[in-house]
Amino acid sequence: MRKRIAVLRTRLERLLLWRVWERMLEIEFIDRSVALAGKAFVSFFPLVIVVAAFLPERIRSSILTSVTARLGVRGDALVLAREAFASSDDIRKATGLLGLVLTILFATSFTTALQRMYLRAWRRPPRAGAGAYWRGVAWLLAALACMALLGGLRGALGGGLGSGLFAIVSLAVISGLWWFTAWFLLLGEVRARVLVPTGVITSIATAGYAASAIIWMPAVVTSNEAQFGFFGVALALVTWFSGAAICVLIGACAGPVLAEDPGRVGRLIRGGESGTLTAGAGPPLPPPARELSLRDAFHSTQDP
């Protein structure tokens, strides 16, 4: 019996899915997803509302459309979201230009957490310095531009056949955003070609998650609001962000596993070259010295 289990385990360990799971354990995916979700809720999401208040009405409406569609909110939650974006005059007066700059800088805490995740997934050395701030600001602006673009396209294409066309265009645009995210936050040290699977997988995972949110998110918001009031809506948003963070983590971990595969998949992704790093990039960090288990998903694998 033990021999059969050992043989089965050996076969499983050869699978790409198993190696993706091990990479997720390596970057403590539970702990890291909670951290990403928390930072997205307290820094990135408020940034979207504040920055939108300083933009023209048409762009602000496009961002609202994109955000609410992704969140899958309906009913009272949608009304609250529209009110938050509609009170742009009050937000501009309360924030001011200095407050806007500080909000953007504070939101870079989310991009810093995102960068750490990609660095860990690709086993790159940790980075620090002032460069993290301008990269964070640049990524935030790119994400806002993507939201505005998709929101405008959704409104322009409408329903029917337009919905199918929008779904295709949306997948392409979001794949490009996450491909750029990985390349940009990895400081260009990983070849752009091998990061394509990261963008595509992340886009498909987040799109599927957003589609499922249309089914369960309204009920969660309604239930939480009835029990906790506006605070319950906040809890529902944190729940959504936690699931979205897991989708991003899956894409981040699948990317290096597929690119480093010695078989046909890896050779196709690498384009015939043996390495995944650009010229001049330092060597990757070594893999964990011990076998990982589920408990490693909750704390650092670098702990003794």
PDB file of C-alpha atoms in Angstrom:
ATOM      1  CA  MET A   1       0.000   0.000   0.000  1.00  0.00           C
ATOM      2  CA  ARG A   2       2.768   2.427   0.942  1.00  0.00           C
ATOM      3  CA  LYS A   3       4.597   1.543  -2.251  1.00  0.00           C
ATOM      4  CA  ARG A   4       1.518   2.374  -4.336  1.00  0.00           C
ATOM      5  CA  ILE A   5       1.097   5.682  -2.545  1.00  0.00           C
ATOM      6  CA  ALA A   6       4.755   6.501  -3.163  1.00  0.00           C
ATOM      7  CA  VAL A   7       4.386   5.674  -6.855  1.00  0.00           C
ATOM      8  CA  LEU A   8       1.217   7.800  -7.098  1.00  0.00           C
ATOM      9  CA  ARG A   9       2.929  10.715  -5.371  1.00  0.00           C
ATOM     10  CA  THR A  10       5.899  10.461  -7.742  1.00  0.00           C
ATOM     11  CA  ARG A  11       3.544  10.640 -10.718  1.00  0.00           C
ATOM     12  CA  LEU A  12       1.677  13.598  -9.258  1.00  0.00           C
ATOM     13  CA  GLU A  13       4.892  15.491  -8.624  1.00  0.00           C
ATOM     14  CA  ARG A  14       5.663  15.317 -12.330  1.00  0.00           C
ATOM     15  CA  LEU A  15       2.448  17.134 -13.217  1.00  0.00           C
ATOM     16  CA  LEU A  16       2.567  20.866 -13.950  1.00  0.00           C
ATOM     17  CA  LEU A  17      -0.445  21.435 -11.705  1.00  0.00           C
ATOM     18  CA  TRP A  18       1.397  19.864  -8.785  1.00  0.00           C
ATOM     19  CA  ARG A  19       4.399  22.101  -9.387  1.00  0.00           C
ATOM     20  CA  VAL A  20       2.139  25.157  -9.520  1.00  0.00           C
ATOM     21  CA  TRP A  21       0.674  24.093  -6.178  1.00  0.00           C
ATOM     22  CA  GLU A  22       4.174  23.753  -4.701  1.00  0.00           C
ATOM     23  CA  ARG A  23       5.099  27.217  -5.960  1.00  0.00           C
ATOM     24  CA  MET A  24       1.957  28.602  -4.316  1.00  0.00           C
ATOM     25  CA  LEU A  25       2.965  26.981  -1.041  1.00  0.00           C
ATOM     26  CA  GLU A  26       6.427  28.455  -1.463  1.00  0.00           C
ATOM     27  CA  ILE A  27       5.102  32.028  -1.601  1.00  0.00           C
ATOM     28  CA  GLU A  28       2.653  31.420   1.310  1.00  0.00           C
ATOM     29  CA  PHE A  29      -0.389  32.013  -0.883  1.00  0.00           C
ATOM     30  CA  ILE A  30      -2.962  32.253   1.934  1.00  0.00           C
ATOM     31  CA  ASP A  31      -1.007  34.829   3.911  1.00  0.00           C
ATOM     32  CA  ARG A  32      -0.015  36.746   0.776  1.00  0.00           C
ATOM     33  CA  SER A  33      -3.550  36.772  -0.678  1.00  0.00           C
ATOM     34  CA  VAL A  34      -4.957  38.209   2.560  1.00  0.00           C
ATOM     35  CA  ALA A  35      -2.273  40.900   2.542  1.00  0.00           C
ATOM     36  CA  LEU A  36      -2.985  41.752  -1.104  1.00  0.00           C
ATOM     37  CA  ALA A  37      -6.742  41.870  -0.512  1.00  0.00           C
ATOM     38  CA  GLY A  38      -6.336  44.118   2.532  1.00  0.00           C
ATOM     39  CA  LYS A  39      -4.066  46.563   0.722  1.00  0.00           C
ATOM     40  CA  ALA A  40      -6.344  46.582  -2.314  1.00  0.00           C
ATOM     41  CA  PHE A  41      -9.316  47.492  -0.113  1.00  0.00           C
ATOM     42  CA  VAL A  42      -7.669  50.183   2.029  1.00  0.00           C
ATOM     43  CA  SER A  43      -5.420  51.785  -0.609  1.00  0.00           C
ATOM     44  CA  PHE A  44      -6.181  50.816  -4.224  1.00  0.00           C
ATOM     45  CA  PHE A  45      -9.982  50.924  -4.081  1.00  0.00           C
ATOM     46  CA  PRO A  46     -10.095  54.362  -2.371  1.00  0.00           C
ATOM     47  CA  LEU A  47      -7.555  55.576  -4.933  1.00  0.00           C
ATOM     48  CA  VAL A  48      -9.933  54.647  -7.766  1.00  0.00           C
ATOM     49  CA  ILE A  49     -12.722  56.707  -6.174  1.00  0.00           C
ATOM     50  CA  VAL A  50     -10.500  59.712  -5.392  1.00  0.00           C
ATOM     51  CA  VAL A  51      -8.732  59.845  -8.760  1.00  0.00           C
ATOM     52  CA  ALA A  52     -12.031  59.384 -10.605  1.00  0.00           C
ATOM     53  CA  ALA A  53     -13.364  62.468  -8.815  1.00  0.00           C
ATOM     54  CA  PHE A  54     -10.701  64.593 -10.539  1.00  0.00           C
ATOM     55  CA  LEU A  55     -11.416  63.172 -13.996  1.00  0.00           C
ATOM     56  CA  PRO A  56     -14.023  64.298 -16.553  1.00  0.00           C
ATOM     57  CA  GLU A  57     -17.526  62.922 -16.116  1.00  0.00           C
ATOM     58  CA  ARG A  58     -17.312  60.583 -19.099  1.00  0.00           C
ATOM     59  CA  ILE A  59     -14.093  58.913 -17.892  1.00  0.00           C
ATOM     60  CA  ARG A  60     -15.420  58.726 -14.328  1.00  0.00           C
ATOM     61  CA  SER A  61     -18.551  56.968 -15.580  1.00  0.00           C
ATOM     62  CA  SER A  62     -16.437  54.491 -17.566  1.00  0.00           C
ATOM     63  CA  ILE A  63     -14.349  53.635 -14.486  1.00  0.00           C
ATOM     64  CA  LEU A  64     -17.522  53.172 -12.413  1.00  0.00           C
ATOM     65  CA  THR A  65     -18.957  50.840 -15.062  1.00  0.00           C
ATOM     66  CA  SER A  66     -15.773  48.769 -15.128  1.00  0.00           C
ATOM     67  CA  VAL A  67     -15.478  48.532 -11.330  1.00  0.00           C
ATOM     68  CA  THR A  68     -19.103  47.598 -10.642  1.00  0.00           C
ATOM     69  CA  ALA A  69     -19.106  45.033 -13.460  1.00  0.00           C
ATOM     70  CA  ARG A  70     -16.005  43.351 -12.043  1.00  0.00           C
ATOM     71  CA  LEU A  71     -17.383  43.369  -8.510  1.00  0.00           C
ATOM     72  CA  GLY A  72     -20.705  41.958  -9.678  1.00  0.00           C
ATOM     73  CA  VAL A  73     -22.610  44.344  -7.396  1.00  0.00           C
ATOM     74  CA  ARG A  74     -26.318  44.890  -7.867  1.00  0.00           C
ATOM     75  CA  GLY A  75     -29.165  46.597  -6.040  1.00  0.00           C
ATOM     76  CA  ASP A  76     -28.292  48.592  -2.916  1.00  0.00           C
ATOM     77  CA  ALA A  77     -24.564  47.948  -3.278  1.00  0.00           C
ATOM     78  CA  LEU A  78     -24.652  49.383  -6.808  1.00  0.00           C
ATOM     79  CA  VAL A  79     -26.501  52.440  -5.516  1.00  0.00           C
ATOM     80  CA  LEU A  80     -23.835  52.963  -2.852  1.00  0.00           C
ATOM     81  CA  ALA A  81     -21.080  52.630  -5.428  1.00  0.00           C
ATOM     82  CA  ARG A  82     -22.740  55.137  -7.739  1.00  0.00           C
ATOM     83  CA  GLU A  83     -23.180  57.583  -4.863  1.00  0.00           C
ATOM     84  CA  ALA A  84     -19.487  57.285  -3.983  1.00  0.00           C
ATOM     85  CA  PHE A  85     -18.507  58.189  -7.541  1.00  0.00           C
ATOM     86  CA  ALA A  86     -21.282  60.750  -7.972  1.00  0.00           C
ATOM     87  CA  SER A  87     -20.098  62.860  -5.002  1.00  0.00           C
ATOM     88  CA  SER A  88     -17.035  63.951  -6.985  1.00  0.00           C
ATOM     89  CA  ASP A  89     -17.369  67.643  -6.044  1.00  0.00           C
ATOM     90  CA  ASP A  90     -17.298  66.850  -2.331  1.00  0.00           C
ATOM     91  CA  ILE A  91     -14.363  64.467  -2.797  1.00  0.00           C
ATOM     92  CA  ARG A  92     -12.367  67.056  -4.762  1.00  0.00           C
ATOM     93  CA  LYS A  93     -12.981  69.743  -2.130  1.00  0.00           C
ATOM     94  CA  ALA A  94     -12.126  67.432   0.762  1.00  0.00           C
ATOM     95  CA  THR A  95      -9.054  65.961  -0.907  1.00  0.00           C
ATOM     96  CA  GLY A  96      -7.345  68.763  -2.791  1.00  0.00           C
ATOM     97  CA  LEU A  97      -4.311  68.323  -5.014  1.00  0.00           C
ATOM     98  CA  LEU A  98      -2.001  67.558  -2.082  1.00  0.00           C
ATOM     99  CA  GLY A  99      -4.421  64.929  -0.809  1.00  0.00           C
ATOM    100  CA  LEU A 100      -4.597  63.427  -4.296  1.00  0.00           C
ATOM    101  CA  VAL A 101      -0.807  63.082  -4.436  1.00  0.00           C
ATOM    102  CA  LEU A 102      -0.701  61.543  -0.960  1.00  0.00           C
ATOM    103  CA  THR A 103      -3.495  59.114  -1.878  1.00  0.00           C
ATOM    104  CA  ILE A 104      -1.535  57.964  -4.918  1.00  0.00           C
ATOM    105  CA  LEU A 105       1.645  57.509  -2.874  1.00  0.00           C
ATOM    106  CA  PHE A 106      -0.260  55.605  -0.187  1.00  0.00           C
ATOM    107  CA  ALA A 107      -1.733  53.323  -2.852  1.00  0.00           C
ATOM    108  CA  THR A 108       1.786  52.265  -3.837  1.00  0.00           C
ATOM    109  CA  SER A 109       1.697  50.000  -0.777  1.00  0.00           C
ATOM    110  CA  PHE A 110      -0.539  47.748  -2.874  1.00  0.00           C
ATOM    111  CA  THR A 111       1.848  47.728  -5.817  1.00  0.00           C
ATOM    112  CA  THR A 112       4.736  47.022  -3.442  1.00  0.00           C
ATOM    113  CA  ALA A 113       2.908  43.956  -2.128  1.00  0.00           C
ATOM    114  CA  LEU A 114       2.142  42.930  -5.711  1.00  0.00           C
ATOM    115  CA  GLN A 115       5.806  43.281  -6.657  1.00  0.00           C
ATOM    116  CA  ARG A 116       6.928  41.170  -3.697  1.00  0.00           C
ATOM    117  CA  MET A 117       4.560  38.439  -4.812  1.00  0.00           C
ATOM    118  CA  TYR A 118       5.987  38.344  -8.345  1.00  0.00           C
ATOM    119  CA  LEU A 119       9.557  38.462  -7.067  1.00  0.00           C
ATOM    120  CA  ARG A 120       8.874  35.516  -4.754  1.00  0.00           C
ATOM    121  CA  ALA A 121       7.064  33.549  -7.466  1.00  0.00           C
ATOM    122  CA  TRP A 122      10.049  33.935  -9.818  1.00  0.00           C
ATOM    123  CA  ARG A 123      12.591  33.519  -6.996  1.00  0.00           C
ATOM    124  CA  ARG A 124      14.092  36.914  -7.650  1.00  0.00           C
ATOM    125  CA  PRO A 125      16.038  38.787  -4.945  1.00  0.00           C
ATOM    126  CA  PRO A 126      13.961  41.308  -2.968  1.00  0.00           C
ATOM    127  CA  ARG A 127      14.309  44.925  -4.089  1.00  0.00           C
ATOM    128  CA  ALA A 128      13.933  48.216  -2.255  1.00  0.00           C
ATOM    129  CA  GLY A 129      14.514  51.898  -2.954  1.00  0.00           C
ATOM    130  CA  ALA A 130      12.855  54.985  -4.370  1.00  0.00           C
ATOM    131  CA  GLY A 131      12.321  53.260  -7.713  1.00  0.00           C
ATOM    132  CA  ALA A 132       9.488  51.257  -6.179  1.00  0.00           C
ATOM    133  CA  TYR A 133       7.428  54.440  -5.797  1.00  0.00           C
ATOM    134  CA  TRP A 134       7.578  55.640  -9.391  1.00  0.00           C
ATOM    135  CA  ARG A 135       6.972  52.124 -10.641  1.00  0.00           C
ATOM    136  CA  GLY A 136       3.991  51.872  -8.310  1.00  0.00           C
ATOM    137  CA  VAL A 137       2.555  55.185  -9.510  1.00  0.00           C
ATOM    138  CA  ALA A 138       3.103  54.213 -13.160  1.00  0.00           C
ATOM    139  CA  TRP A 139       1.318  50.891 -12.656  1.00  0.00           C
ATOM    140  CA  LEU A 140      -1.606  52.552 -10.880  1.00  0.00           C
ATOM    141  CA  LEU A 141      -2.064  54.982 -13.767  1.00  0.00           C
ATOM    142  CA  ALA A 142      -1.927  52.094 -16.251  1.00  0.00           C
ATOM    143  CA  ALA A 143      -4.563  50.174 -14.263  1.00  0.00           C
ATOM    144  CA  LEU A 144      -6.860  53.217 -14.121  1.00  0.00           C
ATOM    145  CA  ALA A 145      -6.461  53.765 -17.864  1.00  0.00           C
ATOM    146  CA  CYS A 146      -7.364  50.112 -18.448  1.00  0.00           C
ATOM    147  CA  MET A 147     -10.496  50.476 -16.292  1.00  0.00           C
ATOM    148  CA  ALA A 148     -11.571  53.579 -18.175  1.00  0.00           C
ATOM    149  CA  LEU A 149     -10.976  51.888 -21.536  1.00  0.00           C
ATOM    150  CA  LEU A 150     -12.930  48.758 -20.643  1.00  0.00           C
ATOM    151  CA  GLY A 151     -15.770  50.737 -19.070  1.00  0.00           C
ATOM    152  CA  GLY A 152     -16.079  52.873 -22.186  1.00  0.00           C
ATOM    153  CA  LEU A 153     -16.038  49.813 -24.454  1.00  0.00           C
ATOM    154  CA  ARG A 154     -18.695  48.078 -22.361  1.00  0.00           C
ATOM    155  CA  GLY A 155     -20.996  51.059 -22.716  1.00  0.00           C
ATOM    156  CA  ALA A 156     -20.282  51.464 -26.435  1.00  0.00           C
ATOM    157  CA  LEU A 157     -20.736  47.818 -27.429  1.00  0.00           C
ATOM    158  CA  GLY A 158     -23.891  47.282 -25.360  1.00  0.00           C
ATOM    159  CA  GLY A 159     -25.605  43.878 -25.173  1.00  0.00           C
ATOM    160  CA  GLY A 160     -26.304  41.080 -27.636  1.00  0.00           C
ATOM    161  CA  LEU A 161     -23.440  40.387 -30.024  1.00  0.00           C
ATOM    162  CA  GLY A 162     -21.634  43.344 -28.506  1.00  0.00           C
ATOM    163  CA  SER A 163     -21.334  41.454 -25.212  1.00  0.00           C
ATOM    164  CA  GLY A 164     -19.467  38.606 -26.889  1.00  0.00           C
ATOM    165  CA  LEU A 165     -17.144  41.014 -28.673  1.00  0.00           C
ATOM    166  CA  PHE A 166     -16.543  42.886 -25.423  1.00  0.00           C
ATOM    167  CA  ALA A 167     -15.668  39.638 -23.634  1.00  0.00           C
ATOM    168  CA  ILE A 168     -12.996  38.853 -26.243  1.00  0.00           C
ATOM    169  CA  VAL A 169     -11.567  42.376 -26.228  1.00  0.00           C
ATOM    170  CA  SER A 170     -11.671  42.465 -22.423  1.00  0.00           C
ATOM    171  CA  LEU A 171      -9.691  39.228 -22.129  1.00  0.00           C
ATOM    172  CA  ALA A 172      -7.077  40.579 -24.540  1.00  0.00           C
ATOM    173  CA  VAL A 173      -6.760  43.934 -22.751  1.00  0.00           C
ATOM    174  CA  ILE A 174      -6.598  42.430 -19.254  1.00  0.00           C
ATOM    175  CA  SER A 175      -4.104  39.796 -20.423  1.00  0.00           C
ATOM    176  CA  GLY A 176      -1.952  42.633 -21.709  1.00  0.00           C
ATOM    177  CA  LEU A 177      -2.287  44.517 -18.419  1.00  0.00           C
ATOM    178  CA  TRP A 178      -1.191  41.535 -16.312  1.00  0.00           C
ATOM    179  CA  TRP A 179       1.601  40.683 -18.745  1.00  0.00           C
ATOM    180  CA  PHE A 180       2.836  44.267 -18.416  1.00  0.00           C
ATOM    181  CA  THR A 181       2.379  44.104 -14.634  1.00  0.00           C
ATOM    182  CA  ALA A 182       4.612  41.052 -14.290  1.00  0.00           C
ATOM    183  CA  TRP A 183       7.285  42.393 -16.660  1.00  0.00           C
ATOM    184  CA  PHE A 184       7.260  45.877 -15.113  1.00  0.00           C
ATOM    185  CA  LEU A 185       7.311  44.806 -11.456  1.00  0.00           C
ATOM    186  CA  LEU A 186       9.982  42.189 -12.141  1.00  0.00           C
ATOM    187  CA  LEU A 187      12.135  45.111 -13.321  1.00  0.00           C
ATOM    188  CA  GLY A 188      12.463  43.714 -16.823  1.00  0.00           C
ATOM    189  CA  GLU A 189      14.758  40.944 -15.562  1.00  0.00           C
ATOM    190  CA  VAL A 190      12.463  38.205 -16.887  1.00  0.00           C
ATOM    191  CA  ARG A 191      12.063  37.882 -20.643  1.00  0.00           C
ATOM    192  CA  ALA A 192       8.820  39.399 -21.906  1.00  0.00           C
ATOM    193  CA  ARG A 193       7.961  36.312 -23.973  1.00  0.00           C
ATOM    194  CA  VAL A 194       7.942  33.915 -21.027  1.00  0.00           C
ATOM    195  CA  LEU A 195       5.569  36.190 -19.107  1.00  0.00           C
ATOM    196  CA  VAL A 196       2.755  35.772 -21.648  1.00  0.00           C
ATOM    197  CA  PRO A 197       1.272  32.727 -19.819  1.00  0.00           C
ATOM    198  CA  THR A 198       1.142  34.763 -16.608  1.00  0.00           C
ATOM    199  CA  GLY A 199      -0.941  37.451 -18.303  1.00  0.00           C
ATOM    200  CA  VAL A 200      -3.281  35.004 -20.043  1.00  0.00           C
ATOM    201  CA  ILE A 201      -3.853  32.754 -17.004  1.00  0.00           C
ATOM    202  CA  THR A 202      -4.432  35.715 -14.694  1.00  0.00           C
ATOM    203  CA  SER A 203      -6.881  37.253 -17.157  1.00  0.00           C
ATOM    204  CA  ILE A 204      -8.884  34.037 -17.563  1.00  0.00           C
ATOM    205  CA  ALA A 205      -8.914  33.357 -13.808  1.00  0.00           C
ATOM    206  CA  THR A 206     -10.032  36.873 -12.870  1.00  0.00           C
ATOM    207  CA  ALA A 207     -12.636  36.958 -15.664  1.00  0.00           C
ATOM    208  CA  GLY A 208     -14.130  33.670 -14.485  1.00  0.00           C
ATOM    209  CA  TYR A 209     -14.107  34.916 -10.906  1.00  0.00           C
ATOM    210  CA  ALA A 210     -15.812  38.191 -11.899  1.00  0.00           C
ATOM    211  CA  ALA A 211     -18.460  36.238 -13.805  1.00  0.00           C
ATOM    212  CA  SER A 212     -19.146  34.065 -10.761  1.00  0.00           C
ATOM    213  CA  ALA A 213     -19.397  37.172  -8.562  1.00  0.00           C
ATOM    214  CA  ILE A 214     -22.537  38.193 -10.463  1.00  0.00           C
ATOM    215  CA  ILE A 215     -24.213  35.133  -8.933  1.00  0.00           C
ATOM    216  CA  TRP A 216     -23.045  35.245  -5.316  1.00  0.00           C
ATOM    217  CA  MET A 217     -21.859  38.803  -4.654  1.00  0.00           C
ATOM    218  CA  PRO A 218     -25.315  40.499  -4.537  1.00  0.00           C
ATOM    219  CA  ALA A 219     -26.535  37.972  -1.934  1.00  0.00           C
ATOM    220  CA  VAL A 220     -23.390  38.452   0.180  1.00  0.00           C
ATOM    221  CA  VAL A 221     -23.727  42.233   0.041  1.00  0.00           C
ATOM    222  CA  THR A 222     -27.437  42.142   0.900  1.00  0.00           C
ATOM    223  CA  SER A 223     -26.930  39.719   3.784  1.00  0.00           C
ATOM    224  CA  ASN A 224     -23.971  41.610   5.225  1.00  0.00           C
ATOM    225  CA  GLU A 225     -25.688  44.970   4.865  1.00  0.00           C
ATOM    226  CA  ALA A 226     -28.778  43.696   6.687  1.00  0.00           C
ATOM    227  CA  GLN A 227     -26.602  42.400   9.524  1.00  0.00           C
ATOM    228  CA  PHE A 228     -23.863  45.035   9.798  1.00  0.00           C
ATOM    229  CA  GLY A 229     -25.053  48.027   7.761  1.00  0.00           C
ATOM    230  CA  PHE A 230     -22.507  49.841   5.597  1.00  0.00           C
ATOM    231  CA  PHE A 231     -19.705  47.962   7.367  1.00  0.00           C
ATOM    232  CA  GLY A 232     -21.205  44.759   5.971  1.00  0.00           C
ATOM    233  CA  VAL A 233     -20.771  46.093   2.433  1.00  0.00           C
ATOM    234  CA  ALA A 234     -17.110  46.687   3.252  1.00  0.00           C
ATOM    235  CA  LEU A 235     -16.778  43.087   4.460  1.00  0.00           C
ATOM    236  CA  ALA A 236     -18.305  41.859   1.218  1.00  0.00           C
ATOM    237  CA  LEU A 237     -15.767  43.871  -0.771  1.00  0.00           C
ATOM    238  CA  VAL A 238     -12.911  42.392   1.277  1.00  0.00           C
ATOM    239  CA  THR A 239     -14.286  38.930   0.502  1.00  0.00           C
ATOM    240  CA  TRP A 240     -14.277  39.733  -3.217  1.00  0.00           C
ATOM    241  CA  PHE A 241     -10.741  41.106  -3.119  1.00  0.00           C
ATOM    242  CA  SER A 242      -9.518  37.986  -1.282  1.00  0.00           C
ATOM    243  CA  GLY A 243     -10.783  35.733  -4.060  1.00  0.00           C
ATOM    244  CA  ALA A 244      -9.376  38.028  -6.745  1.00  0.00           C
ATOM    245  CA  ALA A 245      -5.978  37.944  -5.012  1.00  0.00           C
ATOM    246  CA  ILE A 246      -5.975  34.133  -5.202  1.00  0.00           C
ATOM    247  CA  CYS A 247      -6.603  34.384  -8.967  1.00  0.00           C
ATOM    248  CA  VAL A 248      -3.629  36.735  -9.358  1.00  0.00           C
ATOM    249  CA  LEU A 249      -1.466  34.412  -7.261  1.00  0.00           C
ATOM    250  CA  ILE A 250      -2.369  31.431  -9.437  1.00  0.00           C
ATOM    251  CA  GLY A 251      -1.288  33.306 -12.558  1.00  0.00           C
ATOM    252  CA  ALA A 252       1.911  34.511 -10.896  1.00  0.00           C
ATOM    253  CA  CYS A 253       2.897  30.990  -9.791  1.00  0.00           C
ATOM    254  CA  ALA A 254       1.859  29.220 -12.986  1.00  0.00           C
ATOM    255  CA  GLY A 255       4.033  31.533 -15.078  1.00  0.00           C
ATOM    256  CA  PRO A 256       7.480  30.445 -13.819  1.00  0.00           C
ATOM    257  CA  VAL A 257       6.455  26.790 -13.541  1.00  0.00           C
ATOM    258  CA  LEU A 258       5.371  26.653 -17.185  1.00  0.00           C
ATOM    259  CA  ALA A 259       8.330  28.691 -18.417  1.00  0.00           C
ATOM    260  CA  GLU A 260      10.871  26.547 -16.539  1.00  0.00           C
ATOM    261  CA  ASP A 261       9.314  23.245 -17.610  1.00  0.00           C
ATOM    262  CA  PRO A 262      11.979  21.089 -19.294  1.00  0.00           C
ATOM    263  CA  GLY A 263       9.394  19.521 -21.603  1.00  0.00           C
ATOM    264  CA  ARG A 264       7.509  20.652 -24.681  1.00  0.00           C
ATOM    265  CA  VAL A 265       5.473  23.318 -22.879  1.00  0.00           C
ATOM    266  CA  GLY A 266       8.530  25.058 -21.507  1.00  0.00           C
ATOM    267  CA  ARG A 267      10.391  24.936 -24.825  1.00  0.00           C
ATOM    268  CA  LEU A 268       7.400  26.498 -26.598  1.00  0.00           C
ATOM    269  CA  ILE A 269       7.114  29.302 -24.034  1.00  0.00           C
ATOM    270  CA  ARG A 270      10.854  30.027 -24.059  1.00  0.00           C
ATOM    271  CA  GLY A 271      10.934  30.084 -27.842  1.00  0.00           C
ATOM    272  CA  GLY A 272      13.792  27.659 -28.189  1.00  0.00           C
ATOM    273  CA  GLU A 273      16.058  29.429 -25.686  1.00  0.00           C
ATOM    274  CA  SER A 274      17.154  27.729 -22.489  1.00  0.00           C
ATOM    275  CA  GLY A 275      16.845  30.635 -20.065  1.00  0.00           C
ATOM    276  CA  THR A 276      13.962  32.761 -18.810  1.00  0.00           C
ATOM    277  CA  LEU A 277      15.977  35.774 -17.633  1.00  0.00           C
ATOM    278  CA  THR A 278      17.284  38.720 -19.616  1.00  0.00           C
ATOM    279  CA  ALA A 279      20.994  39.337 -20.167  1.00  0.00           C
ATOM    280  CA  GLY A 280      22.614  40.840 -17.098  1.00  0.00           C
ATOM    281  CA  ALA A 281      19.955  39.652 -14.648  1.00  0.00           C
ATOM    282  CA  GLY A 282      21.276  38.068 -11.477  1.00  0.00           C
ATOM    283  CA  PRO A 283      20.796  34.380 -10.755  1.00  0.00           C
ATOM    284  CA  PRO A 284      17.523  33.250  -9.154  1.00  0.00           C
ATOM    285  CA  LEU A 285      17.268  32.421  -5.473  1.00  0.00           C
ATOM    286  CA  PRO A 286      17.454  28.721  -4.542  1.00  0.00           C
ATOM    287  CA  PRO A 287      14.240  26.732  -3.982  1.00  0.00           C
ATOM    288  CA  PRO A 288      13.175  25.831  -0.424  1.00  0.00           C
ATOM    289  CA  ALA A 289      15.558  23.423   1.265  1.00  0.00           C
ATOM    290  CA  ARG A 290      12.753  21.374   2.795  1.00  0.00           C
ATOM    291  CA  GLU A 291       9.549  19.759   1.577  1.00  0.00           C
ATOM    292  CA  LEU A 292       6.574  22.082   1.865  1.00  0.00           C
ATOM    293  CA  SER A 293       3.155  21.349   3.341  1.00  0.00           C
ATOM    294  CA  LEU A 294      -0.173  23.149   3.567  1.00  0.00           C
ATOM    295  CA  ARG A 295       0.817  24.919   6.771  1.00  0.00           C
ATOM    296  CA  ASP A 296       3.494  26.762   4.792  1.00  0.00           C
ATOM    297  CA  ALA A 297       0.705  28.628   3.006  1.00  0.00           C
ATOM    298  CA  PHE A 298       0.101  30.574   6.235  1.00  0.00           C
ATOM    299  CA  HIS A 299       3.644  31.685   7.129  1.00  0.00           C
ATOM    300  CA  SER A 300       7.038  32.306   5.607  1.00  0.00           C
ATOM    301  CA  THR A 301       8.859  29.298   4.195  1.00  0.00           C
ATOM    302  CA  GLN A 302      12.069  31.131   5.041  1.00  0.00           C
ATOM    303  CA  ASP A 303      11.457  30.642   8.756  1.00  0.00           C
ATOM    304  CA  PRO A 304      13.818  28.132  10.386  1.00  0.00           C
TER     305      PRO A 304
END
